[in-house]
Coordinates of N, CA and C in Angstrom, one line a residue:
M28 N 0.9 -1.2 0.0 CA 0.0 0.0 0.0 C 0.9 1.2 0.0
A29 N 0.8 2.0 -1.1 CA 1.7 3.2 -1.2 C 1.1 4.4 -0.5
L30 N 1.9 5.2 0.0 CA 1.5 6.5 0.6 C 1.2 7.5 -0.5
T31 N 0.1 8.2 -0.3 CA -0.2 9.2 -1.3 C 0.3 10.6 -0.9
R32 N 0.3 11.5 -1.8 CA 0.8 12.9 -1.4 C -0.1 13.4 -0.3
E33 N -1.4 13.1 -0.2 CA -2.2 13.5 0.8 C -1.8 12.9 2.2
D34 N -1.4 11.6 2.1 CA -0.9 11.0 3.4 C 0.3 11.7 3.9
V35 N 1.2 11.9 3.0 CA 2.5 12.6 3.4 C 2.2 14.0 3.9
A36 N 1.3 14.7 3.2 CA 1.0 16.1 3.6 C 0.4 16.1 5.0
G37 N -0.5 15.0 5.3 CA -1.1 14.9 6.6 C -0.1 14.6 7.7
I38 N 0.9 13.8 7.4 CA 2.0 13.5 8.3 C 2.8 14.7 8.6
A39 N 3.1 15.4 7.5 CA 3.9 16.7 7.7 C 3.2 17.7 8.5
D40 N 1.9 17.8 8.2 CA 1.1 18.8 9.0 C 1.0 18.4 10.5
Y41 N 0.9 17.1 10.7 CA 0.8 16.6 12.1 C 2.2 16.9 12.8
A42 N 3.3 16.7 12.1 CA 4.6 17.0 12.6 C 5.0 18.4 12.6
R43 N 4.1 19.3 12.1 CA 4.3 20.7 11.9 C 5.6 21.0 11.1
I44 N 5.6 20.3 10.0 CA 6.7 20.5 9.0 C 6.1 21.1 7.7
A45 N 6.5 22.3 7.4 CA 6.0 22.9 6.1 C 6.8 22.3 4.9
L46 N 6.1 21.8 3.9 CA 6.7 21.3 2.7 C 6.2 22.1 1.5
T47 N 7.1 22.4 0.6 CA 6.7 23.0 -0.6 C 6.2 21.9 -1.5
E48 N 5.6 22.2 -2.7 CA 5.1 21.2 -3.5 C 6.2 20.2 -4.0
D49 N 7.4 20.8 -4.3 CA 8.5 19.9 -4.7 C 9.0 19.0 -3.6
E50 N 9.0 19.6 -2.4 CA 9.5 18.8 -1.2 C 8.4 17.7 -0.9
L51 N 7.2 18.0 -1.1 CA 6.1 17.0 -0.9 C 6.2 15.8 -1.9
T52 N 6.5 16.2 -3.1 CA 6.7 15.1 -4.1 C 7.9 14.3 -3.8
E53 N 9.0 14.9 -3.4 CA 10.3 14.2 -3.0 C 10.1 13.4 -1.8
M54 N 9.4 13.9 -0.8 CA 9.2 13.2 0.5 C 8.2 12.0 0.3
T55 N 7.2 12.2 -0.6 CA 6.3 11.0 -0.9 C 7.1 9.9 -1.5
A56 N 8.0 10.2 -2.4 CA 8.8 9.1 -3.0 C 9.7 8.5 -2.0
Y57 N 10.3 9.3 -1.2 CA 11.3 8.9 -0.2 C 10.6 8.0 0.9
M58 N 9.4 8.4 1.3 CA 8.7 7.6 2.3 C 8.2 6.3 1.7
N59 N 7.8 6.3 0.5 CA 7.4 5.0 -0.1 C 8.6 4.1 -0.3
E60 N 9.8 4.6 -0.6 CA 10.9 3.7 -0.7 C 11.2 3.1 0.7
A61 N 11.1 3.9 1.7 CA 11.3 3.4 3.1 C 10.3 2.3 3.5
V62 N 9.1 2.5 3.1 CA 8.1 1.5 3.4 C 8.4 0.2 2.6
D63 N 8.8 0.4 1.3 CA 9.2 -0.8 0.5 C 10.3 -1.6 1.1
L64 N 11.2 -0.9 1.8 CA 12.3 -1.6 2.4 C 11.8 -2.6 3.5
L65 N 10.7 -2.3 4.1 CA 10.1 -3.1 5.2 C 9.3 -4.3 4.7
Q66 N 9.1 -4.4 3.4 CA 8.3 -5.5 2.8 C 8.8 -6.9 3.2
P67 N 10.1 -7.2 3.2 CA 10.5 -8.5 3.6 C 10.0 -8.9 5.0
I68 N 10.0 -7.9 5.9 CA 9.5 -8.2 7.3 C 8.1 -8.5 7.3
R69 N 7.3 -7.9 6.4 CA 5.8 -8.1 6.4 C 5.5 -9.6 5.9
E70 N 6.5 -10.2 5.3 CA 6.2 -11.6 4.7 C 6.4 -12.7 5.8
Y71 N 6.9 -12.4 7.0 CA 7.1 -13.4 8.0 C 5.8 -13.9 8.5
D72 N 5.7 -15.2 8.8 CA 4.5 -15.8 9.3 C 4.5 -15.5 10.8
L73 N 3.7 -14.6 11.3 CA 3.6 -14.2 12.7 C 2.3 -14.7 13.4
A74 N 1.6 -15.6 12.7 CA 0.4 -16.1 13.4 C 0.7 -16.7 14.7
G75 N 0.0 -16.3 15.7 CA 0.2 -16.8 17.1 C 1.4 -16.2 17.9
V76 N 2.1 -15.3 17.3 CA 3.2 -14.6 18.0 C 2.7 -13.4 18.7
E77 N 2.9 -13.4 20.0 CA 2.5 -12.3 20.9 C 3.3 -11.1 20.7
P78 N 2.8 -9.9 20.6 CA 3.6 -8.7 20.5 C 4.5 -8.5 21.7
T79 N 5.7 -8.0 21.4 CA 6.7 -7.7 22.4 C 6.8 -6.2 22.5
F80 N 6.6 -5.7 23.7 CA 6.6 -4.3 23.9 C 8.0 -3.8 24.5
H81 N 8.7 -4.8 25.0 CA 10.0 -4.5 25.5 C 11.0 -5.7 25.2
P82 N 12.2 -5.4 24.6 CA 13.0 -6.5 24.2 C 13.5 -7.4 25.3
I83 N 13.4 -7.0 26.5 CA 13.9 -7.9 27.6 C 12.7 -8.5 28.3
G84 N 11.5 -8.3 27.8 CA 10.4 -9.0 28.4 C 9.9 -8.4 29.7
D85 N 9.7 -9.3 30.7 CA 9.2 -8.9 32.0 C 10.3 -8.3 33.0
L86 N 11.5 -8.2 32.5 CA 12.6 -7.7 33.4 C 12.3 -6.3 33.7
S87 N 12.2 -5.9 34.9 CA 11.8 -4.5 35.3 C 13.0 -3.7 35.7
N88 N 14.0 -4.3 36.3 CA 15.1 -3.5 36.8 C 16.4 -4.2 36.4
V89 N 17.2 -3.6 35.5 CA 18.4 -4.2 35.1 C 19.7 -3.7 35.9
M90 N 19.4 -2.8 36.9 CA 20.5 -2.2 37.6 C 20.9 -3.2 38.7
G91 N 22.2 -3.3 38.9 CA 22.8 -4.1 40.0 C 22.8 -3.3 41.3
E92 N 23.1 -4.0 42.3 CA 23.2 -3.3 43.6 C 24.4 -2.3 43.6
D93 N 24.2 -1.2 44.2 CA 25.2 -0.2 44.3 C 26.2 -0.4 45.5
V94 N 27.1 -1.4 45.3 CA 28.0 -1.7 46.4 C 29.4 -1.6 45.8
P95 N 30.4 -1.1 46.6 CA 31.7 -1.0 46.1 C 32.4 -2.3 45.9
D96 N 33.2 -2.4 44.8 CA 33.9 -3.6 44.5 C 35.2 -3.6 45.3
T97 N 35.3 -4.5 46.2 CA 36.5 -4.5 47.1 C 37.8 -5.0 46.4
D98 N 37.7 -5.5 45.2 CA 38.9 -5.9 44.5 C 39.5 -4.7 43.7
V99 N 38.8 -3.6 43.6 CA 39.3 -2.5 42.8 C 39.8 -1.4 43.8
R100 N 40.9 -0.8 43.5 CA 41.4 0.3 44.3 C 40.6 1.5 44.0
A101 N 39.9 2.1 45.0 CA 39.1 3.2 44.9 C 39.9 4.5 45.0
L102 N 39.5 5.5 44.3 CA 40.2 6.8 44.4 C 39.6 7.5 45.7
P103 N 40.5 8.0 46.6 CA 40.0 8.6 47.8 C 39.1 9.9 47.4
I104 N 38.0 10.1 48.2 CA 37.1 11.1 47.8 C 37.7 12.5 47.8
D105 N 38.6 12.8 48.7 CA 39.2 14.1 48.8 C 40.1 14.3 47.5
V106 N 40.7 13.3 47.0 CA 41.5 13.4 45.7 C 40.6 13.6 44.6
A107 N 39.5 12.8 44.5 CA 38.5 12.9 43.4 C 37.9 14.3 43.4
L108 N 37.6 14.9 44.5 CA 37.0 16.2 44.6 C 38.0 17.4 44.5
H109 N 39.2 17.1 44.5 CA 40.3 18.2 44.6 C 40.1 19.2 43.5
N110 N 39.9 18.9 42.3 CA 39.8 19.8 41.2 C 38.4 20.1 40.8
A111 N 37.4 19.7 41.6 CA 36.0 19.9 41.3 C 35.7 21.4 41.3
G112 N 34.9 21.9 40.4 CA 34.5 23.3 40.4 C 33.7 23.6 41.7
S113 N 32.9 22.7 42.2 CA 32.1 22.8 43.4 C 31.8 21.5 43.9
S114 N 31.8 21.4 45.2 CA 31.4 20.1 45.9 C 30.6 20.4 47.2
R115 N 29.9 19.4 47.6 CA 29.2 19.5 48.9 C 28.9 18.1 49.4
N116 N 29.1 17.9 50.7 CA 28.8 16.6 51.3 C 29.4 15.4 50.6
R117 N 30.7 15.6 50.2 CA 31.5 14.5 49.6 C 30.9 14.1 48.2
S118 N 30.3 15.1 47.5 CA 29.7 14.9 46.2 C 30.1 16.0 45.3
F119 N 30.1 15.8 44.0 CA 30.3 16.8 43.0 C 29.0 17.6 42.9
R120 N 29.1 19.0 42.8 CA 27.9 19.8 42.6 C 27.9 20.2 41.1
V121 N 26.7 20.0 40.5 CA 26.5 20.4 39.1 C 25.3 21.2 39.0
P122 N 25.2 22.0 37.9 CA 24.0 22.8 37.7 C 22.8 21.9 37.5
S123 N 21.6 22.4 38.0 CA 20.4 21.6 37.9 C 19.9 21.6 36.5
I124 N 19.5 20.5 36.0 CA 18.9 20.4 34.7 C 17.4 20.5 34.7
L125 N 16.8 20.7 35.9 CA 15.4 20.8 36.0 C 14.9 22.2 36.1
G126 N 15.8 23.2 36.0 CA 15.4 24.6 36.1 C 15.3 25.0 37.6
D127 N 14.7 26.2 37.8 CA 14.6 26.7 39.1 C 13.8 25.9 40.1
E128 N 12.8 25.2 39.6 CA 12.0 24.4 40.6 C 12.7 23.1 41.0
G129 N 13.7 22.7 40.3 CA 14.4 21.5 40.7 C 15.4 21.7 41.8
G130 N 15.8 22.9 42.1 CA 16.7 23.1 43.2 C 18.1 22.7 42.9
D131 N 19.0 23.0 43.7 CA 20.4 22.7 43.5 C 20.7 21.3 44.0
R132 N 21.3 20.5 43.2 CA 21.5 19.1 43.5 C 22.9 18.9 43.9

């Protein structure tokens, strides 16, 4: 099923992208080529295959415990913070990425 110029114009409008007539023609061809590249995938027999919404399945937390590795020599905190622009409570201080309401971290 090929995308029409109207389909691509609707997608562009939804994405708030202004396209000239020439760009619309070019983008329609480009998007149809992209869809054609997916054709081999559409030929797989997927009857009875449940959709996967996450590649790892039901795994909810992939983070390990935050414990120091006793086999590795750790850098002393005072040495690590020596050249820091700013530090507080044995931690590096960095500008907040949350804006004013996020506070200083």
